[in-house]
XYZ file of N, CA and C in Angstrom:
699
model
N 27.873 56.928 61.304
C 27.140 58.172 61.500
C 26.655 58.275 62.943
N 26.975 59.328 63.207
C 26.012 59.697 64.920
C 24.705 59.729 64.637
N 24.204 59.486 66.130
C 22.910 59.845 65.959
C 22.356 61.289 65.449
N 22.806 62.368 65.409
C 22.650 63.343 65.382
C 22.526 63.595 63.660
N 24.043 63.242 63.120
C 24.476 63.150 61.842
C 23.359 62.341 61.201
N 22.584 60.962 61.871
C 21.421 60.096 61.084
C 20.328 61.211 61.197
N 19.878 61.528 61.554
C 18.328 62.354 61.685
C 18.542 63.591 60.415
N 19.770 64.129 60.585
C 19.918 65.496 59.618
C 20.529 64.621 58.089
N 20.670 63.286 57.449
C 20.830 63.149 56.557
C 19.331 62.445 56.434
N 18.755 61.510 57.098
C 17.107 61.222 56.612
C 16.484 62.329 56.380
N 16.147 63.521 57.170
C 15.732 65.145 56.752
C 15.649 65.602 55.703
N 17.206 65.311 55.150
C 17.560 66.226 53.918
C 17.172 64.722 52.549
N 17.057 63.565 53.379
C 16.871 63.095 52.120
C 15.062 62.661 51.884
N 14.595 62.932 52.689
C 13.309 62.765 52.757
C 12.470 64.154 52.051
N 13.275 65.185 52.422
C 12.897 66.668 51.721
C 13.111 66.563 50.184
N 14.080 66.074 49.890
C 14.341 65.899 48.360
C 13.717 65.077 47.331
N 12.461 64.091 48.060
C 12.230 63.375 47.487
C 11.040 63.598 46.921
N 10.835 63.573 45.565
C 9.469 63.963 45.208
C 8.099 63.527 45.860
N 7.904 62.475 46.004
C 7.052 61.024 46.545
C 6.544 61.927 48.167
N 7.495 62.892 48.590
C 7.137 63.498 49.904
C 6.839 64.876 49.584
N 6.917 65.132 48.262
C 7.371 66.730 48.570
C 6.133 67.905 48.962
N 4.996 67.076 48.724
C 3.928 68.257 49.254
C 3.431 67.889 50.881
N 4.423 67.276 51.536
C 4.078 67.419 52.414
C 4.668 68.408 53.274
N 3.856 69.059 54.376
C 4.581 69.835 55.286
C 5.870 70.490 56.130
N 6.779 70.722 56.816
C 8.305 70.398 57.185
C 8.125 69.693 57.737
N 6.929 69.925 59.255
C 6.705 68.934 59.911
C 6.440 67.855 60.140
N 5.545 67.772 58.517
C 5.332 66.161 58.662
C 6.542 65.582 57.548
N 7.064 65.744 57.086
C 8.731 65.148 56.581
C 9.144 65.204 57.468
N 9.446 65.991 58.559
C 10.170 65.446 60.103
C 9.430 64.299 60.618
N 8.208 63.956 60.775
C 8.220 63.050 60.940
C 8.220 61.406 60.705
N 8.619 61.687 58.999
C 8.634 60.461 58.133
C 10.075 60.362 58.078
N 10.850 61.692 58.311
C 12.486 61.185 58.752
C 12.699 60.738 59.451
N 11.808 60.661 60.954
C 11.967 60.187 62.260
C 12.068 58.455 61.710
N 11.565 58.188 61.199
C 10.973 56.338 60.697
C 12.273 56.093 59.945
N 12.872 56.718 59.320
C 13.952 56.009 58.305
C 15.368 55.713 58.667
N 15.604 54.790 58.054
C 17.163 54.412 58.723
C 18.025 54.436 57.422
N 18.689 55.175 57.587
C 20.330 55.389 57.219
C 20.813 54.049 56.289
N 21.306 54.003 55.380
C 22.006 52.965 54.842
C 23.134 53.427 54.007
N 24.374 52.775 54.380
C 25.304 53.620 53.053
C 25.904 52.090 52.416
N 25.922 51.573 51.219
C 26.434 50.848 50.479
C 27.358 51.351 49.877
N 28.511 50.304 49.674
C 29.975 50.349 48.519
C 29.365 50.035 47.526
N 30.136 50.287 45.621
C 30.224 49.674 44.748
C 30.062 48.329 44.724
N 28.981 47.723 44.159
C 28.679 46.281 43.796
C 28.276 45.815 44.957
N 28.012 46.313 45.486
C 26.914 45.599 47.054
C 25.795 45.577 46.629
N 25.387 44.233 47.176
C 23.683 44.155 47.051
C 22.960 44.982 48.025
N 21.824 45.251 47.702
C 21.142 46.430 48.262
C 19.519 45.635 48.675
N 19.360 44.817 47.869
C 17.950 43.607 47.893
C 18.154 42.739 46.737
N 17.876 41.771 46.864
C 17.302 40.513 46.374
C 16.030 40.191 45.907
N 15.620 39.710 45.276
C 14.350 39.606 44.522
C 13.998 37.953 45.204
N 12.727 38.489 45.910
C 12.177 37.484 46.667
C 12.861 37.151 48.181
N 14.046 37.508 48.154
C 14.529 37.260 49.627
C 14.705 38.322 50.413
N 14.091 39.168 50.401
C 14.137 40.224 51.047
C 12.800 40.903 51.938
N 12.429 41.210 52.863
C 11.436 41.804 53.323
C 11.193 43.298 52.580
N 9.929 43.280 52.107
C 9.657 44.846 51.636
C 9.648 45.910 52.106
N 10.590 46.839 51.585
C 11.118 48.109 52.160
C 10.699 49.388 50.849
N 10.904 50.616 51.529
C 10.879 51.433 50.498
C 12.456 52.149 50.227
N 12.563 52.116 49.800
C 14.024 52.590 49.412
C 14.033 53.979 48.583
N 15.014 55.064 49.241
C 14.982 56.267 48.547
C 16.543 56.654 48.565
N 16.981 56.541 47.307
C 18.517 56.987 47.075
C 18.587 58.413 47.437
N 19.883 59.030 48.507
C 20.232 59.877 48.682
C 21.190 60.246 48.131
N 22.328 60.097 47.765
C 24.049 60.073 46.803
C 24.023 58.827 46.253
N 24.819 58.441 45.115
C 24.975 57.559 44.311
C 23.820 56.976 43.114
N 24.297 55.634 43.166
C 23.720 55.163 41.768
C 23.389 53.652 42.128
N 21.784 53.433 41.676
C 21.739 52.082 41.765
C 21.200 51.596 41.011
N 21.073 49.950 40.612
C 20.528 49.910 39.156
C 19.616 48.853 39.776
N 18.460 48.603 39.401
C 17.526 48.144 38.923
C 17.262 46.785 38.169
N 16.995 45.622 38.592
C 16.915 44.602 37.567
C 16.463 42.845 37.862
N 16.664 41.853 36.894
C 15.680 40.875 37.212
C 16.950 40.247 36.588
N 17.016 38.818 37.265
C 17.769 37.391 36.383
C 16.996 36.552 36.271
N 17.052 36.060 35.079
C 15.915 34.914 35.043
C 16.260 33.871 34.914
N 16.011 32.317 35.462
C 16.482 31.287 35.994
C 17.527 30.629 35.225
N 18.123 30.679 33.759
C 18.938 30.935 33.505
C 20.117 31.499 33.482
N 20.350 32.402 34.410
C 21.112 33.514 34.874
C 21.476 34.789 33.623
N 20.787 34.547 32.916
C 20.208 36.131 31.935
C 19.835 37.465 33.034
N 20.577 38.483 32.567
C 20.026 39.633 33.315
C 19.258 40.936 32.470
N 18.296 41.104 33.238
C 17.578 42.558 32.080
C 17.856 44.060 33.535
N 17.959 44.895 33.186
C 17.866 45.765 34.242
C 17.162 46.566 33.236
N 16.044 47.672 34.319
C 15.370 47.714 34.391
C 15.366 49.509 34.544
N 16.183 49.641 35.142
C 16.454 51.102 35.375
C 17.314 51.547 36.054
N 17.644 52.908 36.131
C 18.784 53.223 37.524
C 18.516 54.387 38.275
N 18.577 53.995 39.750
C 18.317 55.479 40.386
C 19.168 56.300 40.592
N 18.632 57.365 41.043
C 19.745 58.592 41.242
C 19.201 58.827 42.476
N 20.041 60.012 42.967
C 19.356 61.040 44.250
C 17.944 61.130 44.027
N 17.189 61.076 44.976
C 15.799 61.236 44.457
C 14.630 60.563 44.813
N 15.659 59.318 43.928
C 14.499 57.944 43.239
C 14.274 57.456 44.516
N 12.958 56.772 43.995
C 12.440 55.438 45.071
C 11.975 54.460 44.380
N 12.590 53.330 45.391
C 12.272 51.884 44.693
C 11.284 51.519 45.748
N 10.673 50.892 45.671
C 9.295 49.340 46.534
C 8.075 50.050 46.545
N 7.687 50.948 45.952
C 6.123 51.587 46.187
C 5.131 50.299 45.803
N 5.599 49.849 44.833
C 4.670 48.766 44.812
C 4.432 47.734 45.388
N 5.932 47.328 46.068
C 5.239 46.450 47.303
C 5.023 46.908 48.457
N 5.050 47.863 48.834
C 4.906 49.093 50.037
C 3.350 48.916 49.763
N 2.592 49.449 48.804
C 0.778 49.261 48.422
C 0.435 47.674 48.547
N 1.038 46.600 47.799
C 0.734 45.519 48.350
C 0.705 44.437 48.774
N 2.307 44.944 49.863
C 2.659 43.871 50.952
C 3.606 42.893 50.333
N 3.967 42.859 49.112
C 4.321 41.344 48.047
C 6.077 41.895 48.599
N 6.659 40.281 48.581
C 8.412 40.634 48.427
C 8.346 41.210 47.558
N 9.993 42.068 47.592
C 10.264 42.345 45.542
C 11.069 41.284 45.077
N 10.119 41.704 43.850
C 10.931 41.059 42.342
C 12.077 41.222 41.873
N 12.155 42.781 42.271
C 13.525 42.872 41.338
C 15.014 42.894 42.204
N 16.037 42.776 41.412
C 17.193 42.977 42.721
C 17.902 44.406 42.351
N 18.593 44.815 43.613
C 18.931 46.305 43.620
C 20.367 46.327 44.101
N 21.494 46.545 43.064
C 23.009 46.919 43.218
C 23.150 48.474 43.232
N 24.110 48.240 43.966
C 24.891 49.893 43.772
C 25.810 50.241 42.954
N 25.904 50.774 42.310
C 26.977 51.003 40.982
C 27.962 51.795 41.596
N 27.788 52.635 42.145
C 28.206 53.542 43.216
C 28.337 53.730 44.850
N 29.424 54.249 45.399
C 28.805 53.870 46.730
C 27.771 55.097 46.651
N 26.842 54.181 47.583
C 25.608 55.192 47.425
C 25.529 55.338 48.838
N 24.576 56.281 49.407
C 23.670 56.608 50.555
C 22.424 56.224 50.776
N 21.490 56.193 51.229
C 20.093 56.158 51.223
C 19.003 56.043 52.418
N 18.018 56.558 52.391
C 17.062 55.711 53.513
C 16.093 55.152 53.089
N 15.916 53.785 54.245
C 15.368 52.807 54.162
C 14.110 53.188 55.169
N 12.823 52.608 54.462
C 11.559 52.418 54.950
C 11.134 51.216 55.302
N 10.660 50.278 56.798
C 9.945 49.501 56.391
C 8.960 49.522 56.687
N 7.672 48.795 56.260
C 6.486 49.337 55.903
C 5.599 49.084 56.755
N 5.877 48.701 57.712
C 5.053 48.778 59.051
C 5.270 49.913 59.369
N 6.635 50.450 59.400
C 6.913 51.822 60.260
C 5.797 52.827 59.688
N 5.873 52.648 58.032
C 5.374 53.497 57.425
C 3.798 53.557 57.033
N 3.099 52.338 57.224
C 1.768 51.954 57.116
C 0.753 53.284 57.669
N 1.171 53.607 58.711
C -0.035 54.688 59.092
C 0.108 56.319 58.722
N 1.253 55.699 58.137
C 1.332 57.587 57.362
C 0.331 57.365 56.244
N -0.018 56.390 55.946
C -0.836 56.518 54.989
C -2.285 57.161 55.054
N -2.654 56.355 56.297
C -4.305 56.873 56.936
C -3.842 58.366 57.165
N -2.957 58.615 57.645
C -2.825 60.149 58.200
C -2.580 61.088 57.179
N -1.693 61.203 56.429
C -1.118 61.676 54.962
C -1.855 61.069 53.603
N -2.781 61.474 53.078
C -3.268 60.362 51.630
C -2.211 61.162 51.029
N -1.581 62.112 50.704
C -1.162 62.706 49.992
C 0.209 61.396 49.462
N 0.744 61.201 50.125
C 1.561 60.075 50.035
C 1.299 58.719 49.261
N -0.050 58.297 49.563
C -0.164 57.352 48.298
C -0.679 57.667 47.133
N -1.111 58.737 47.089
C -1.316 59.763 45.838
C -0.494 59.696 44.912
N 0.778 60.134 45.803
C 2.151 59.834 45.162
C 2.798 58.842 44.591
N 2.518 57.828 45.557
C 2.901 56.542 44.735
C 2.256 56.180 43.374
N 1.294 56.483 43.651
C 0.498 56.164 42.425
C 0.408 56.618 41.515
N 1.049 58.154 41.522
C 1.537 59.019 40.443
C 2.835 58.732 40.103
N 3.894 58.327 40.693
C 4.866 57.937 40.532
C 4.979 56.527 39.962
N 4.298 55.693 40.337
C 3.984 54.318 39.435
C 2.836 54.564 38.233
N 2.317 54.975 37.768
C 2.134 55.632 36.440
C 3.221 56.152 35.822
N 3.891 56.812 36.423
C 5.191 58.159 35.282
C 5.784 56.697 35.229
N 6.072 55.476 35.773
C 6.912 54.060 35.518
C 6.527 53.382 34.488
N 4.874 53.401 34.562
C 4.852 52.279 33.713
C 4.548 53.225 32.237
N 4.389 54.485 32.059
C 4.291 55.124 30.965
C 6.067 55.227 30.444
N 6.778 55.421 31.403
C 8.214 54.902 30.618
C 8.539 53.145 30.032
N 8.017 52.210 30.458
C 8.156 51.234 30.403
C 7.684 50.656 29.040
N 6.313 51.786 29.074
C 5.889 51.555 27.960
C 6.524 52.023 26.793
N 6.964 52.913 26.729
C 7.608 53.660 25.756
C 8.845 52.993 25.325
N 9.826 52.333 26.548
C 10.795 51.757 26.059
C 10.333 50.102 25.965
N 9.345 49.674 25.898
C 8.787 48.619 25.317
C 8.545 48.637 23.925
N 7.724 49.852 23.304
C 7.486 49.985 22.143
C 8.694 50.993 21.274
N 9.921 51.662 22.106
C 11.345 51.297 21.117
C 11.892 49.824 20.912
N 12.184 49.362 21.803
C 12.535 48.076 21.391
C 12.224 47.521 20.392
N 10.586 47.690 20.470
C 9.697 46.768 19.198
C 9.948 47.469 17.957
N 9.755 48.693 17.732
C 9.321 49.512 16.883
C 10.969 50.051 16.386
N 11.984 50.248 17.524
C 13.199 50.984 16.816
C 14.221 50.222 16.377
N 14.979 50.565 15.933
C 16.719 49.677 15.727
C 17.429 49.952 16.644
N 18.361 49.241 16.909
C 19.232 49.912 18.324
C 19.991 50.832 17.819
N 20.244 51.416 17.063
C 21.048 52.432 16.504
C 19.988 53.547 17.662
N 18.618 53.872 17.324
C 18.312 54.615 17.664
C 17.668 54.625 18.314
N 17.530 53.515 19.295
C 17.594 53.349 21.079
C 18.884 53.823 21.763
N 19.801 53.727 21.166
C 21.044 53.769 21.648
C 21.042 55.274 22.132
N 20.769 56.110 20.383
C 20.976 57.360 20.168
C 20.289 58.099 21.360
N 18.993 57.873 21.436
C 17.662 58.226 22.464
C 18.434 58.200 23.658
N 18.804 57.130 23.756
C 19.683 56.536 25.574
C 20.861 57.638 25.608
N 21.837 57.862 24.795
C 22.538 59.036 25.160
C 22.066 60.658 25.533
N 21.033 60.682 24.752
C 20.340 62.653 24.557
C 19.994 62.346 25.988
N 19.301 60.907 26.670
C 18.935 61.311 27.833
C 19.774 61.099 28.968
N 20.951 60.604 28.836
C 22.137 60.983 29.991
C 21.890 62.559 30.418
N 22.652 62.498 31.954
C 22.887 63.518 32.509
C 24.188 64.449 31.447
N 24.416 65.539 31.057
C 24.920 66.078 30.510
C 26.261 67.467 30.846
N 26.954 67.065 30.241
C 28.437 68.569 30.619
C 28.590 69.103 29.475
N 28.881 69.986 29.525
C 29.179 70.797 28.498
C 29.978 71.549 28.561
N 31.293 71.099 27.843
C 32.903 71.718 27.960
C 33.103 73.083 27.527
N 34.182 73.541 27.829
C 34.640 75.268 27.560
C 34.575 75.268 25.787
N 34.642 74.190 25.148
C 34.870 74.187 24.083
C 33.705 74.224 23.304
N 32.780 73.570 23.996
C 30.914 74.162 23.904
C 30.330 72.554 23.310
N 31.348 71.584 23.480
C 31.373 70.135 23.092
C 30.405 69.310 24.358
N 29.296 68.211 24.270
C 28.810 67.758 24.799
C 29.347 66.620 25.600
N 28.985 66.550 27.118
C 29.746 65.001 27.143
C 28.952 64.200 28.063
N 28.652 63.283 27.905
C 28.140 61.938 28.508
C 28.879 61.062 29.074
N 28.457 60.500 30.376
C 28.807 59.531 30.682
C 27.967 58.269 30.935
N 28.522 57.295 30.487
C 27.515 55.519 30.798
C 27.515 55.473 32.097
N 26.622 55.400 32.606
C 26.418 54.827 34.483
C 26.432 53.725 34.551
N 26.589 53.058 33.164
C 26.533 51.333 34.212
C 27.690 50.531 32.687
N 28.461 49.823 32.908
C 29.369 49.009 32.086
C 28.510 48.928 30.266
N 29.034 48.733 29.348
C 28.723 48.708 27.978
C 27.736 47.259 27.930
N 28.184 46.195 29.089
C 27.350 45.164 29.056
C 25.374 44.884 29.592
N 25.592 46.421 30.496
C 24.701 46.397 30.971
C 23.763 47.379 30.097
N 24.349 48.299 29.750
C 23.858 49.426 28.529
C 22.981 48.369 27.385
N 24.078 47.429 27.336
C 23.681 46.580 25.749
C 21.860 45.962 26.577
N 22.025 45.347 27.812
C 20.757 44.743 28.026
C 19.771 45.320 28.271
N 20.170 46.680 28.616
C 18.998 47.659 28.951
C 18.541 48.074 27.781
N 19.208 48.282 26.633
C 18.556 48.063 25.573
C 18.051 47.481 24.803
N 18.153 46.401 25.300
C 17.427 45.192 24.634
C 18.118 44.408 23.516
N 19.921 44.466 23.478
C 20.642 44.010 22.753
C 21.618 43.263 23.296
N 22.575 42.932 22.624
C 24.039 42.399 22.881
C 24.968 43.079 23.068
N 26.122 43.297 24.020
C 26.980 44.138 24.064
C 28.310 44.515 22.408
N 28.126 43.239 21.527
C 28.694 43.083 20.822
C 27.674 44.259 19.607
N 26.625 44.180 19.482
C 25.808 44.733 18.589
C 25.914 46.396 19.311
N 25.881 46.452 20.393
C 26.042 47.883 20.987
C 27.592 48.293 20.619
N 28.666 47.659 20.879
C 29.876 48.251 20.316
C 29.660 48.756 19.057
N 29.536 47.584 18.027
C 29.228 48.482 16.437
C 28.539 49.442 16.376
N 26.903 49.622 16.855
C 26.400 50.984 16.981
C 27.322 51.964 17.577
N 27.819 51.959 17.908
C 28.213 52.928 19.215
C 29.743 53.229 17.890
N 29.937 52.791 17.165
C 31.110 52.719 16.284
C 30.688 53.792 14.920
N 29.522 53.146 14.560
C 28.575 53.478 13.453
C 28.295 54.964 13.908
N 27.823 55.314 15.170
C 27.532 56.476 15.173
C 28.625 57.632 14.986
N 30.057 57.100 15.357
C 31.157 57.480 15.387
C 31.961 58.065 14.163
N 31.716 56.757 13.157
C 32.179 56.903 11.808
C 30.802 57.885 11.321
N 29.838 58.450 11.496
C 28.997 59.380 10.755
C 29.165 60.713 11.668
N 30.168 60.768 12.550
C 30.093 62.028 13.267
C 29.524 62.404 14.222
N 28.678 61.582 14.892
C 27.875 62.084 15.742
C 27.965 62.050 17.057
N 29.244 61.326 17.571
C 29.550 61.365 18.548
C 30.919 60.774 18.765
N 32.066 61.211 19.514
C 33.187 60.578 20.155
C 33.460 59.500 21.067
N 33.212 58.305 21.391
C 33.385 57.525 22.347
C 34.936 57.491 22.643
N 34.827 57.806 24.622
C 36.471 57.661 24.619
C 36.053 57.038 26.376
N 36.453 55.690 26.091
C 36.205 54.902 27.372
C 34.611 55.056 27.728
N 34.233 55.220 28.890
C 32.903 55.861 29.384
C 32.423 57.021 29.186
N 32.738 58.081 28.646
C 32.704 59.127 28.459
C 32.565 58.772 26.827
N 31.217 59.626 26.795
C 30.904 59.845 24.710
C 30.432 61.155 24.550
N 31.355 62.146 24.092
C 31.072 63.299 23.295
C 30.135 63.404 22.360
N 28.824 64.164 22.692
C 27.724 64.486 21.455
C 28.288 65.353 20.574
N 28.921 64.819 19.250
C 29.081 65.869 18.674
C 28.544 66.783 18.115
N 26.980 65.715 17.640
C 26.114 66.218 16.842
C 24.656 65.805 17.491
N 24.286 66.783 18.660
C 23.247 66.299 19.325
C 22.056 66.074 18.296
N 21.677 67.838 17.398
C 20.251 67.879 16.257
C 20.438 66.305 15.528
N 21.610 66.143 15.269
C 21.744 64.719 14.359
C 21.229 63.409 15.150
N 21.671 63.368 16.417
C 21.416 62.104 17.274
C 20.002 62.097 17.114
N 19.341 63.226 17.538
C 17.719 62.984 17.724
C 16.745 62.914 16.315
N 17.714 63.243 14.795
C 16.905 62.235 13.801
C 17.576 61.334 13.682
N 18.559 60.637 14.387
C 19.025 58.917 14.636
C 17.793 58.271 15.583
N 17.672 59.286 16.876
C 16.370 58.861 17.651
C 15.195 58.757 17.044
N 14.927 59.546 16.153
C 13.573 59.315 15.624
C 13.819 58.112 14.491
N 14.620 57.700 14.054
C 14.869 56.769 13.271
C 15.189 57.288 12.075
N 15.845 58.103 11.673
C 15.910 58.890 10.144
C 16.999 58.018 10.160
């Protein structure tokens, strides 16, 4: 990227980002001025958990996922970003490496914060850690929620839940369609299962109609139906 080309993609991705959005043009010009450009391939690491200096990270294009191995080499992920998202607010507030590690599923885009650059937007802008802090609430109120499916649901209807909330198409034929953003193995851990126990669900829902699986792509056939699978009926 030129220099020219870096300033007008931090701009546009700093404007898009919720975490900024009540701030001024001018002052998003000048929190674009601070950010640097990053574009990652498929399956590139993006950070490391613990070996990394704390940054804030805000996906511009692509997909990245979210997640922890634990000394066993077990993996849980944790979430995935889109355009938008931002990862490190919490160590951006207090200074700590991160925990978690961050792949690209996608080649992605993004800009990178580090938090010196960004430290005195804080005194100058509160509006900004406002944000964080509203934005780490809307986290841990999801966290919670998919803490207490886990506990409380069957994976049938975690599963079900996890599809209604994919991004969504809807064919000429007026048929729903979904796609998995991250492999059936990683689906299975984000739900808190086995990839083997996620195939059969994902089968089960099939043989009752409620949806088509064809590769990555799963047709809702029967969305009203999925969401009393979600509620557990």
């Amino acid at each position: 990227m030129t220099p020219s080309h870096d300033h007008q993609h931090a701009e546009s991705c700093v404007a898009a980002v919720p975490l900024f959005a009540r701030l001024s043009p001018r002052q998003q010009a000048e929190v674009a001025s601070m950010a640097r450009p990053l574009r990652v391939e498929r399956g590139e690491w993006i950070v490391r958990a613990g070996q990394s200096s704390p940054r804030l990270l805000v996906v511009h294009e692509g997909l990245v996922k979210v997640g922890r191995t634990a000394e066993d080499g077990r993996e849980a992920t944790l979430r995935l970003l889109g355009p938008g998202d931002v990862e490190g607010e919490s160590g951006f507030l207090t200074g700590t490496r991160p925990e978690n590690d961050c792949v690209a599923l996608d080649p992605t885009t993004m800009c990178v914060f580090e938090h010196g650059s960004l430290a005195g937007l804080l005194n100058r802008y509160p509006d900004i850690g406002a944000s964080m802090l509203r934005s780490l609430a809307i986290r841990l109120e999801s966290t919670e929620r998919m803490l207490a499916a886990r506990t409380l649901a069957d994976v049938g209807a975690r599963l079900a839940s996890y599809l209604l909330d994919l991004p969504a198409v809807r064919g000429v034929d007026g048929v729903v369609t979904v796609r998995l953003p991250m492999s059936k193995k990683d689906v299975a851990t984000y739900l808190g299962t086995i990839p083997e126990t996620l195939s059969r669900r994902l089968a089960a829902l099939g043989r009752e109609g409620l949806v088509e699986v064809r590769g990555a792509e799963v047709d809702l056939l029967d969305p009203e139906g999925l969401e009393e699978r979600a509620g557990g009926a």
